[in-house]
Coordinates of C-alpha atoms in Angstrom, one line a residue:
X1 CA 0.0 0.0 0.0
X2 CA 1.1 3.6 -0.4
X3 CA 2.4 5.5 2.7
X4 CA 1.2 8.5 3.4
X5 CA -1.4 9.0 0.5
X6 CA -3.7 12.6 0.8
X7 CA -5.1 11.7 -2.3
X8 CA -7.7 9.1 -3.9
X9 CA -5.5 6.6 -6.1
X10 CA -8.5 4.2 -7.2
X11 CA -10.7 6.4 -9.4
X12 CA -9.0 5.3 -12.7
X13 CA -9.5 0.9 -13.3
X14 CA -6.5 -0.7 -15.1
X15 CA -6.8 -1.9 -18.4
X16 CA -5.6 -5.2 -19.3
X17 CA -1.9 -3.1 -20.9
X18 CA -1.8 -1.0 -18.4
X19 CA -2.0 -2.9 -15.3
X20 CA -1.2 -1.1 -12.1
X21 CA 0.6 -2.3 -8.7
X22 CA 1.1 -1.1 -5.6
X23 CA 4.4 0.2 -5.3
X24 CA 6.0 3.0 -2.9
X25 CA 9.0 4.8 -3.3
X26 CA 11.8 4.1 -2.5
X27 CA 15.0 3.4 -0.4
X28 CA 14.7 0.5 2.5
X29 CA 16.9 3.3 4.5
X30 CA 16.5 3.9 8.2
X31 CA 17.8 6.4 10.2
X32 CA 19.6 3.5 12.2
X33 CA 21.4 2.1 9.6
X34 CA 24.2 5.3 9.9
X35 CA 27.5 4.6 12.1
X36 CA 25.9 0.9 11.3
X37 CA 27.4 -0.5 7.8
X38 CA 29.4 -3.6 8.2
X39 CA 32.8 -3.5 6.8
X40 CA 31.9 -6.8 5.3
X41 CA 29.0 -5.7 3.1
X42 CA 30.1 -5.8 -0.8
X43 CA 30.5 -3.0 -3.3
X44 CA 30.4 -0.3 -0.3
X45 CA 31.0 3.0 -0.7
X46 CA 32.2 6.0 1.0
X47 CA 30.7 9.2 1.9
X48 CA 26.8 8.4 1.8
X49 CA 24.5 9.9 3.7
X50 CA 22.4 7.4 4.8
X51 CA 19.7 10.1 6.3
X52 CA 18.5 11.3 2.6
X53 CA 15.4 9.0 2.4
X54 CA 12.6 7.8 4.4
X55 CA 12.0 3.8 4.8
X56 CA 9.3 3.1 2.5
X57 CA 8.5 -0.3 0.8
X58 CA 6.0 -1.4 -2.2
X59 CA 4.8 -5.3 -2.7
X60 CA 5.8 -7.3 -5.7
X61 CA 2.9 -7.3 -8.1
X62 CA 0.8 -10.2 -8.5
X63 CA 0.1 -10.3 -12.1
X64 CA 1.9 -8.8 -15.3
X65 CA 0.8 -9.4 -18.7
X66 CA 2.9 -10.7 -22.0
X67 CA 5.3 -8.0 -23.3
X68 CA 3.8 -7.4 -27.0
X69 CA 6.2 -8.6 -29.9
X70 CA 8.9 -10.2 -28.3
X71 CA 11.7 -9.8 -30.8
X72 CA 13.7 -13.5 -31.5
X73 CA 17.2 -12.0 -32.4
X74 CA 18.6 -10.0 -29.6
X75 CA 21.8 -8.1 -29.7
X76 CA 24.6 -9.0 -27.0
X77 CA 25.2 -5.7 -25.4
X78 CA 23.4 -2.2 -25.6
X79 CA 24.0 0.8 -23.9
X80 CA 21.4 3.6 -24.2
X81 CA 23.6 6.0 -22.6
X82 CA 26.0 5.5 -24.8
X83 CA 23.4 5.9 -27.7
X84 CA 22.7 9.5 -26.6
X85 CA 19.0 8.3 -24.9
X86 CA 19.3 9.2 -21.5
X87 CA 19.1 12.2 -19.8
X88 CA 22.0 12.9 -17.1
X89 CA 21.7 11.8 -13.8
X90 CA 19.9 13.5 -11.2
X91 CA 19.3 13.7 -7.2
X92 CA 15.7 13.3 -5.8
X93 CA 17.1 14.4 -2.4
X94 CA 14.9 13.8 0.5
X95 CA 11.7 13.7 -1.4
X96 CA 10.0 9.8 -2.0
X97 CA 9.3 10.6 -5.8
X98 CA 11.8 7.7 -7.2
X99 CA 8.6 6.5 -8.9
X100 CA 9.1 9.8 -10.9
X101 CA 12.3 10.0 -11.8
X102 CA 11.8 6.1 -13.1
X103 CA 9.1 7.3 -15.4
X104 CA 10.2 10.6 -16.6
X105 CA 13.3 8.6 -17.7
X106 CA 11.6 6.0 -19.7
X107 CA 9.7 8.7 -21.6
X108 CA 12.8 10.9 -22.0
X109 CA 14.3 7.5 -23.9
X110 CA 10.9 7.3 -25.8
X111 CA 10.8 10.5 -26.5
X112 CA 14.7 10.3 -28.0
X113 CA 13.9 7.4 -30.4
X114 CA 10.3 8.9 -31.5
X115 CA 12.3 12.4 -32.3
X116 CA 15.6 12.7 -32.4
X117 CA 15.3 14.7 -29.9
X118 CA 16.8 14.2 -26.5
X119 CA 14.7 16.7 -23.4
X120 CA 14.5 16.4 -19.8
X121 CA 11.2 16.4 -18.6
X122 CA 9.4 17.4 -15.3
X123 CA 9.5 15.2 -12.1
X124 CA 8.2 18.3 -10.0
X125 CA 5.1 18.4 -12.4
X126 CA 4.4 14.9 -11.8
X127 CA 4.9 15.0 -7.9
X128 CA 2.8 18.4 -7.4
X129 CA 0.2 17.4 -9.7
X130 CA -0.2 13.6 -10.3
X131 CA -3.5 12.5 -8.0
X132 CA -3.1 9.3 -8.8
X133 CA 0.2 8.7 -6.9
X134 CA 1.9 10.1 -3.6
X135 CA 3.8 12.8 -4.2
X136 CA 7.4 13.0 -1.5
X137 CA 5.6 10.1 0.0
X138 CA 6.0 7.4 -3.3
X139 CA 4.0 6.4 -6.0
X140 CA 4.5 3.6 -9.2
X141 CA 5.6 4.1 -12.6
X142 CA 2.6 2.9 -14.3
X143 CA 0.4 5.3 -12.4
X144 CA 3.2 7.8 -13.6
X145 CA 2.5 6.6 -17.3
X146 CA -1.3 7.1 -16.8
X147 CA -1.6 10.2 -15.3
X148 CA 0.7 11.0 -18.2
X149 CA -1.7 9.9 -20.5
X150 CA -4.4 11.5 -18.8
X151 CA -2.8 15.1 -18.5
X152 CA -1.4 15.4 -22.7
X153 CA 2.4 15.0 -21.7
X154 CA 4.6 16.5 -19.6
X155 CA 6.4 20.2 -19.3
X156 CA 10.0 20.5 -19.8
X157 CA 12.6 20.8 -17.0
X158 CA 13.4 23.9 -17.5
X159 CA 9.5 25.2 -16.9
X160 CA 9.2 23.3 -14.2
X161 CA 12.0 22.5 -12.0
X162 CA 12.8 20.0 -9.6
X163 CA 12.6 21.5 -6.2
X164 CA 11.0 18.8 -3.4
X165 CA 14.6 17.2 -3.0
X166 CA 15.5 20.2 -0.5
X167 CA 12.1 20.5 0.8
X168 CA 11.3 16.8 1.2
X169 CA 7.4 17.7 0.1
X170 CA 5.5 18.8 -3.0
X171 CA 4.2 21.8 -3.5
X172 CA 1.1 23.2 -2.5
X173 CA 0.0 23.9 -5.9
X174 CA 0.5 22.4 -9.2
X175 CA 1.7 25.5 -11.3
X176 CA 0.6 25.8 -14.9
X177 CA 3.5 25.2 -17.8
X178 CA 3.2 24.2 -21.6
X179 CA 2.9 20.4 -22.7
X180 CA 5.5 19.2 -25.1
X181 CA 3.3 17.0 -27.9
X182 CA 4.4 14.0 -28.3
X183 CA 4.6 13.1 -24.6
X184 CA 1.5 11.5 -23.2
X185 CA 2.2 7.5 -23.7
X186 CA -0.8 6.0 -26.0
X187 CA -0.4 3.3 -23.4
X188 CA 2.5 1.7 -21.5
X189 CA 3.7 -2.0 -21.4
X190 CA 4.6 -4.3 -18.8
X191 CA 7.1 -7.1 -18.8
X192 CA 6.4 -10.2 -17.9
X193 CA 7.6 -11.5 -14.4
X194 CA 10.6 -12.9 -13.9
X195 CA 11.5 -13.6 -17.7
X196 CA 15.1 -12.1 -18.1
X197 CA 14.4 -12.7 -22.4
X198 CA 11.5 -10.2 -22.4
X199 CA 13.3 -7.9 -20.2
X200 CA 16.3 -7.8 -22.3
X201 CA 14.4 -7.4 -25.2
X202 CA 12.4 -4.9 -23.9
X203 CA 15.9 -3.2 -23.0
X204 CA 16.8 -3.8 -26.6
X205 CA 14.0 -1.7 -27.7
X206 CA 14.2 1.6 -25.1
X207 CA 14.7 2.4 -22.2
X208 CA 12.5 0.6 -19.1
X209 CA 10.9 1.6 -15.5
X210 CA 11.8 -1.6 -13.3
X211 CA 11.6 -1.7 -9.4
X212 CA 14.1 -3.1 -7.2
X213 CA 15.0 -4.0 -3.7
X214 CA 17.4 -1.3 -2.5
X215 CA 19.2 -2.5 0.4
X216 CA 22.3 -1.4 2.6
X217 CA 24.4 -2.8 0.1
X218 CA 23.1 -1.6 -2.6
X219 CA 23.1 2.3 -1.2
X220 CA 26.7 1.5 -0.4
X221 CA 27.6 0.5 -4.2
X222 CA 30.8 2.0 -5.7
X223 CA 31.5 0.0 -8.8
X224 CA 31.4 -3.2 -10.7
X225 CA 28.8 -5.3 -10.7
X226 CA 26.9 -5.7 -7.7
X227 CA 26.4 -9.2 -5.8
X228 CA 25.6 -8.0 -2.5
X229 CA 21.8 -8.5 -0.6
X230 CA 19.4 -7.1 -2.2
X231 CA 15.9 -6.2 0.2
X232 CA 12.6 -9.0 -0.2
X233 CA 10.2 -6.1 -0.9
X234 CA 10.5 -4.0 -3.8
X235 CA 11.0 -0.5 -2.6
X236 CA 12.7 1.8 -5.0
X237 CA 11.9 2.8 -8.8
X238 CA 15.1 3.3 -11.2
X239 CA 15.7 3.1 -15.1
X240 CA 17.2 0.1 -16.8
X241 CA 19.1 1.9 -19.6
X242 CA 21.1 -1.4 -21.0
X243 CA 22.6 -4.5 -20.4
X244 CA 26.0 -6.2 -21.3
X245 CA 28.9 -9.1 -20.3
X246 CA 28.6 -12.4 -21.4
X247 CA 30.9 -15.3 -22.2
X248 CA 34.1 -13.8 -22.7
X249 CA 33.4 -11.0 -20.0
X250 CA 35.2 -10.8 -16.6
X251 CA 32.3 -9.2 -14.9
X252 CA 30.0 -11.2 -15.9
X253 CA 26.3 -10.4 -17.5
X254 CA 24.8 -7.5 -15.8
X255 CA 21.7 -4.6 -16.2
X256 CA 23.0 -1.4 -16.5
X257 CA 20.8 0.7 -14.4
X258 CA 20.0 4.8 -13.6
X259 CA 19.7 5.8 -10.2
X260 CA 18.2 8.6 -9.1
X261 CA 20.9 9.8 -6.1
X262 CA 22.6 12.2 -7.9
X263 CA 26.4 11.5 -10.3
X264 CA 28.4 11.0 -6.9
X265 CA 26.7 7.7 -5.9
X266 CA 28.0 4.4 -7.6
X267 CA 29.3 4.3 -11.2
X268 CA 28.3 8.3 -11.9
X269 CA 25.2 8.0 -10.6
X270 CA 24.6 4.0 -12.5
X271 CA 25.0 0.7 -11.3
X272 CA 25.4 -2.6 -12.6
X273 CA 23.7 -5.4 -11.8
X274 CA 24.3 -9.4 -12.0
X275 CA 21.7 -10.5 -15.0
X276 CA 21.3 -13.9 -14.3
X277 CA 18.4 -16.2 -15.7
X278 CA 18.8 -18.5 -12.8
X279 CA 19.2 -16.4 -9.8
X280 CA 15.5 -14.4 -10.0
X281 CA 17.4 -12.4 -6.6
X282 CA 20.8 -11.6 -8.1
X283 CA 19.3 -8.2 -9.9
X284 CA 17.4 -7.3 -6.7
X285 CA 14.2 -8.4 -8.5
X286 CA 14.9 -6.5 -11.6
X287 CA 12.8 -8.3 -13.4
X288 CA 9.6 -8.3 -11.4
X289 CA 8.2 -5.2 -11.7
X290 CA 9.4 -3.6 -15.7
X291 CA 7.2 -1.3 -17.5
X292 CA 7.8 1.2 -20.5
X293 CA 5.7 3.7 -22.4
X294 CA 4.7 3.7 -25.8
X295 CA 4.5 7.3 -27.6
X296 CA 3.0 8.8 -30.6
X297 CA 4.7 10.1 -33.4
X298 CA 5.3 13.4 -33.6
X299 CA 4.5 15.5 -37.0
X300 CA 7.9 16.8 -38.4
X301 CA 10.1 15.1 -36.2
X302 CA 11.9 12.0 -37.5
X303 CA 12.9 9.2 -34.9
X304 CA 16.8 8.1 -34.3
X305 CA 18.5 11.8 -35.5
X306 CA 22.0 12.9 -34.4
X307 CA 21.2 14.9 -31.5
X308 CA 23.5 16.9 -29.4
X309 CA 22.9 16.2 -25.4
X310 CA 21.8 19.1 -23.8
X311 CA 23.5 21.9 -22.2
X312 CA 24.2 21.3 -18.5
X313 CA 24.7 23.6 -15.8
X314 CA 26.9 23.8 -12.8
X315 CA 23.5 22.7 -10.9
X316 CA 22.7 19.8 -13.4
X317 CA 19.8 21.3 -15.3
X318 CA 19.6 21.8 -18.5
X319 CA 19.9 25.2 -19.8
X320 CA 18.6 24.3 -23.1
X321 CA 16.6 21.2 -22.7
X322 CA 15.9 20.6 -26.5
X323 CA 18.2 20.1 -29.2
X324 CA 18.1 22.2 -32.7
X325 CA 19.7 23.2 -35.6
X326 CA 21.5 26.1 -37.2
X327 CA 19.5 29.3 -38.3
X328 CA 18.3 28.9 -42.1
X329 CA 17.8 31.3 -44.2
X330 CA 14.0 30.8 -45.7
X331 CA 11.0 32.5 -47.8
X332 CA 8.1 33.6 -46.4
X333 CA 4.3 34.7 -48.0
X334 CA 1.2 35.4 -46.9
X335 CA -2.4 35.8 -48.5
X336 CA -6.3 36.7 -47.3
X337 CA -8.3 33.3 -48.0
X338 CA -11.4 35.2 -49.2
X339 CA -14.7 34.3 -48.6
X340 CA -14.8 36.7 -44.5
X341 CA -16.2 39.6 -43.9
X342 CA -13.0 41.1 -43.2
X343 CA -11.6 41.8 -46.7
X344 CA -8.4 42.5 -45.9
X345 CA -6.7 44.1 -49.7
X346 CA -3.2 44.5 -48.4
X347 CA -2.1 41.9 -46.6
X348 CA 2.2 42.1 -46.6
X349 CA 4.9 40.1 -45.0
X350 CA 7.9 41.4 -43.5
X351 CA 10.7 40.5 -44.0
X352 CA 10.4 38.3 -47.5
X353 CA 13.6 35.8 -46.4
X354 CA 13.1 34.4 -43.7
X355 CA 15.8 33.4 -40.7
X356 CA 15.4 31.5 -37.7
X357 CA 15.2 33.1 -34.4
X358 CA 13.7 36.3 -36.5
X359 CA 10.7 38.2 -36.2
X360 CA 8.2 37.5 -38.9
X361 CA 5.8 40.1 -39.0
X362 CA 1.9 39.5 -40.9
X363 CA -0.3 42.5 -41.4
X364 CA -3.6 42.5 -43.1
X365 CA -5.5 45.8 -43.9
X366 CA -8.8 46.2 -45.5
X367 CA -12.4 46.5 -44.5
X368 CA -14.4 45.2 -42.0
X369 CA -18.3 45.1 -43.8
X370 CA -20.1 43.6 -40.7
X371 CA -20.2 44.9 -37.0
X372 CA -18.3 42.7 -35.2
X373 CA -18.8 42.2 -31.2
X374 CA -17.0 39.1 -30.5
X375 CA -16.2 35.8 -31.8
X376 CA -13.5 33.0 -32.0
X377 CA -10.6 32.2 -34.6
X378 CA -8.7 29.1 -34.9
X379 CA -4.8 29.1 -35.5
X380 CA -3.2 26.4 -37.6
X381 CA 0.6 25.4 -37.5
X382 CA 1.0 23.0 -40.6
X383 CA 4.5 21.8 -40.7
X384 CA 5.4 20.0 -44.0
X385 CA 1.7 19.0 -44.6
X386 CA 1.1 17.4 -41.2
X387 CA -0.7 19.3 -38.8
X388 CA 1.4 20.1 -35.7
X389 CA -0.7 22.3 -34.0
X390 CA -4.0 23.6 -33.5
X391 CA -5.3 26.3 -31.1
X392 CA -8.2 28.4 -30.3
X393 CA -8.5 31.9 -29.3
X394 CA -10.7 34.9 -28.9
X395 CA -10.6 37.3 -32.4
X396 CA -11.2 40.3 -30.0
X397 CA -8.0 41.3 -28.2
X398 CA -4.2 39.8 -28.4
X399 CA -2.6 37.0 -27.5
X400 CA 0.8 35.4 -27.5
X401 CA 0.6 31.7 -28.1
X402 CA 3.8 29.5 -28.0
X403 CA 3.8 26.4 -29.9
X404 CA 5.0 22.8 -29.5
X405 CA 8.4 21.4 -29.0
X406 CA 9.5 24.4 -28.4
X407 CA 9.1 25.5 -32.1
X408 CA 8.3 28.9 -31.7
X409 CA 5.4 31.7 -30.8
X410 CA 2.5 33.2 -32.7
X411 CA 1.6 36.7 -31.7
X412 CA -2.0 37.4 -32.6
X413 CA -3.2 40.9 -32.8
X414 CA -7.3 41.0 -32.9
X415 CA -9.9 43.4 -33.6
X416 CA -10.3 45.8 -31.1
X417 CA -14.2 45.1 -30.0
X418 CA -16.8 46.4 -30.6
X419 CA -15.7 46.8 -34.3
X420 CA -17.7 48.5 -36.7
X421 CA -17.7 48.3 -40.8
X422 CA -14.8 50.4 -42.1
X423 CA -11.2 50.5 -42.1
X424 CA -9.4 47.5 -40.0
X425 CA -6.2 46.0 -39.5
X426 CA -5.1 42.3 -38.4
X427 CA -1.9 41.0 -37.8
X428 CA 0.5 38.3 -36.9
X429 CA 4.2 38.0 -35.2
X430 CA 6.0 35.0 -35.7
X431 CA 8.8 33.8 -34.1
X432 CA 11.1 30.1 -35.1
X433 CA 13.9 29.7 -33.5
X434 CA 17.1 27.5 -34.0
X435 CA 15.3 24.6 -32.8
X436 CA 12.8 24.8 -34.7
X437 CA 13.1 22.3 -37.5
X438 CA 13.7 23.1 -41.2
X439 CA 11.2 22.7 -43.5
X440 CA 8.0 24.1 -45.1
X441 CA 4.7 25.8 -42.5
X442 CA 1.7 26.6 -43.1
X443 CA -0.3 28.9 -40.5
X444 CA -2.9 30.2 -40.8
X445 CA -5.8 31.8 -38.6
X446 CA -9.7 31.2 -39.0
X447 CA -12.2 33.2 -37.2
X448 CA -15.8 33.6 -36.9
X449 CA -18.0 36.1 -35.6
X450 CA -20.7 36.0 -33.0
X451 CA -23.5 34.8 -35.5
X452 CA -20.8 31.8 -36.5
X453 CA -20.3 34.0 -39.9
X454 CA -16.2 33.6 -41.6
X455 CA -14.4 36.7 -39.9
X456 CA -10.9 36.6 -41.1
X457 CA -9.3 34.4 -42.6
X458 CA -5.1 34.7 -43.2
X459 CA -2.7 32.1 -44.5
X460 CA 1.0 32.6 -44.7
X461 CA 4.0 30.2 -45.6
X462 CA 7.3 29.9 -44.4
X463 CA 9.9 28.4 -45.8
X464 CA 13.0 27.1 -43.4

C-alpha cells in the first residue's frame, strides 16, 4: 500500500496493458542504519549519507501481462547511454518521488527514439500534480505513465524544475507550464515477471521503468557489478538503460541501471547489476516489476536523428533542454483566404527571407463590412503537410501563443471590439527559433464572428 497518501489513487481501473501495482518509493533506509554499515558488506561505498530517504517499501505485483512482440534475435550488449538516450543523472534528495524519476526517464528515452530529440522532462510536475500517486511520499511508474496519458504530456525541465529534493514535500500547488506534444504514452507495457528474455528485449528496444529492492548494500555500491543483498520487498523505482557481459566478460552479464541519487553515488550515478536467468534475486528483482511507455509520433520530427545532449549547468539542469539546428535562411508569403467579412486588400509580410530566431511580421488591412462584437478564430501550424498544432482563441483582443516542442510563438493581434464596418487591421508576429526544425509551415488563422459568420481568414507560408 502507499504511505502516506492525501489523495484518492482508485478512481481510474486498469486496463488489461496498463496494469497497475502497488508500489511506494523508495529506499529501504532507516535512520539506524548510519554509524551501522558492516565493513563486510560488498561493493560499499564512502561518503553516503544514509539520512537522505525515508523507509518506505511497495509489494511485488501479483500479475503482469505478456510484453507485446517479443523480438527473436537480440543483440549482445546495448547501452542507451552511450546511444545519446538518457538524460543525465539526477538527485531526488529527501523527497519519496523515485517513482518519478523512473518514469520521466523512460519517456525521456521514448521520446529520443520517436524524435531525435533528447529533453529532460518534469519530475516536479508529476509530484505536485499527479492525484493518482503520492507525491514525496511514493507512488509507481505505471500510475506515472497514466496520469501522463491523462494530462497530454509533460512540461519540460526547464519550466518546471525540480525543487521537493530540498524540501522533502511537493508543492502546494500544481503550477501551470506548456505540454510538449508528443509526450503522453498512448499506453504503456509491462514485462512479464521474472523472464530475463523479455526484459532484455524490452531493454533492446528503449529504455525501461523496473523496481528493485534497495538495500544497505546496494546504497553502499561504488563500482562493478553488484552481488551483495538485495531487500525482499520491492521498494525503489530506477531506469534500466542497458545490459551487457557475457561469455568472454570478466564481470559477468549484468543490467546497467540509472539511479536517481545524484552523479556522486555508484558508477556516476549507474550501477550494474548481476543479469542472471537463474538467480531471480541476483538483480534485486529486476525483473519483477518492468514497464515502459509507448508514444505517438510526432509531426515533423523523425525518430533516431544525431542529436546533441543538452546543455548542463553547474546545478545539473539543463539550460537548453531541447536540441536544434543552425538558423536557415528561408522564404516567407502570406495571403487573405477570401470568402470573410474582413476583406483584408493588403495583406504584406515582412521581411520576405526568412531566418530562424527572426521576427516574422503579418499585417492585413482592409475592411471590415459587418459589425463585429465578439467571436473565436482558430490558429493552424501546418509543418510540411502534417498538422502540428491547433489552437483556439478569442478574435477580440491579443494574445501570444507558444507552440509545441518548443518551435516557436504566434503573436496574434485581434480586432479591437466592438468593431464597426470600415477601415481594420489584423496581424500576426512570428517567431522560429534554431530549434525549430527546417522545413515548409503553413499557418494560418480562422475566425468567426458571433452569429458563426467567416471573420478573417489569413494564410502565410514559411519556408526554413
Amino acid at each position: 500500500m502507499h504511505l502516506g497518501f492525501t489523495r484518492p489513487t482508485t478512481a481510474f481501473p486498469p486496463s488489461f496493458e496498463e496494469a497497475e501495482t502497488p508500489q511506494n518509493d523508495v529506499l529501504a533506509t532507516s535512520r539506524s542504519l548510519r554509524g551501522h554499515l558492516s565493513t563486510t558488506d560488498k561493493n560499499h561505498a564512502i561518503g553516503m549519507n544514509t539520512e537522505r530517504f525515508p523507509p518506505y517499501t511497495f509489494p511485488r505485483p501479483a500479475w503482469l501481462p505478456h510484453i507485446e512482440n517479443p523480438s527473436s534475435s537480440l543483440p549482445p550488449s546495448i547501452d542507451w547511454v552511450e546511444k545519446g538516450a538518457v538524460t543525465p543523472v539526477k538527485d531526488q534528495g529527501q523527497c519519496g518521488s523515485c517513482y518519478s524519476f523512473s518514469a520521466v526517464g523512460a519517456v525521456e528515452g521514448a521520446y529520443y527514439l520517436q524524435t531525435g530529440v533528447l529533453s529532460e522532462f518534469s519530475m516536479q510536475e508529476i509530484v505536485d500534480c499527479d492525484g493518482l500517486d503520492g507525491g514525496c511520499q511514493g507512488g509507481e511508474m505505471q500510475q506515472t505513465f497514466k496520469w501522463m496519458q491523462m494530462n497530454g504530456g509533460l512540461c519540460l525541465l526547464s519550466d518546471y524544475p525540480y525543487v521537493s529534493g530540498t524540501t522533502a514535500e511537493e508543492q502546494a500547488v500544481c503550477l501551470p507550464c506548456p505540454v510538449v506534444p508528443g509526450t503522453a504514452p498512448e499506453k504503456w507495457i509491462t514485462v512479464r515477471r521474472n523472464s530475463m528474455t523479455e526484459l532484455q528485449e524490452a531493454v533492446a528496444a528503449q529504455p525501461v521503468s523496473v523496481a528493485v529492492g534497495a538495500s544497505r548494500a546496494w546504497m553502499f555500491y561504488e563500482a562493478g557489478v553488484f552481488d551483495g543483498k538485495c531487500e525482499q520487498e520491492l521498494n525503489h523505482g530506477v531506469l534500466c538503460v542497458g545490459y551487457g557481459g557475457g561469455e568472454g566478460s570478466e564481470e559477468g552479464q549484468y543490467w546497467k541501471v540509472k539511479n536517481s541519487w545524484g552523479p556522486e553515488w555508484g558508477m556516476e550515478g549507474y550501477i550494474l547489476l548481476k543479469r542472471d536467468d537463474f538467480d531471480k534475486q541476483a538483480a534485486c528483482g529486476i525483473m519483477e516489476d518492468a514497464s515502459y511507455p509507448i508514444l505517438p509520433s510526432v509531426p515533423g520530427m523523425t525518430g533516431n536523428e544525431p542529436a546533441r545532449p543538452p546543455v548542463i549547468s553547474q546545478a545539473g539542469r539543463s539550460s537548453g533542454s531541447t536540441v536544434g539546428l543552425n538558423p536557415l535562411q528561408g522564404s516567407a508569403t502570406a495571403r487573405d483566404c477570401g470568402g470573410s467579412t474582413a476583406i483584408f486588400s493588403n495583406v504584406r509580410i515582412s521581411p520576405d527571407a526568412v531566418e530562424k530566431n527572426e521576427l516574422v511580421t503579418v499585417m492585413a488591412e482592409g475592411t471590415l463590412t459587418k459589425p463585429t462584437l465578439s467571436g473565436t478564430y482558430t490558429l493552424s501550424v501546418v509543418y510540411e503537410g502534417a498538422q502540428l498544432y491547433s489552437h483556439a482563441g478569442d478574435v477580440c483582443g491579443n494574445e501570444t501563443v507558444a507552440l509545441p516542442l518548443n518551435a516557436g510563438t504566434v503573436h496574434v493581434f485581434g480586432f479591437a471590439c466592438p468593431a464597426n464596418p470600415g477601415p481594420v487591421s489584423y496581424g500576426l508576429d512570428v517567431i522560429l527559433p534554431s530549434i525549430a526544425p527546417s522545413g515548409e509551415y503553413l499557418i494560418s488563422i480562422k475566425g468567426h464572428d458571433q452569429d458563426n459568420a467567416q471573420l478573417v481568414c489569413i494564410e502565410a507560408d514559411l519556408k526554413l
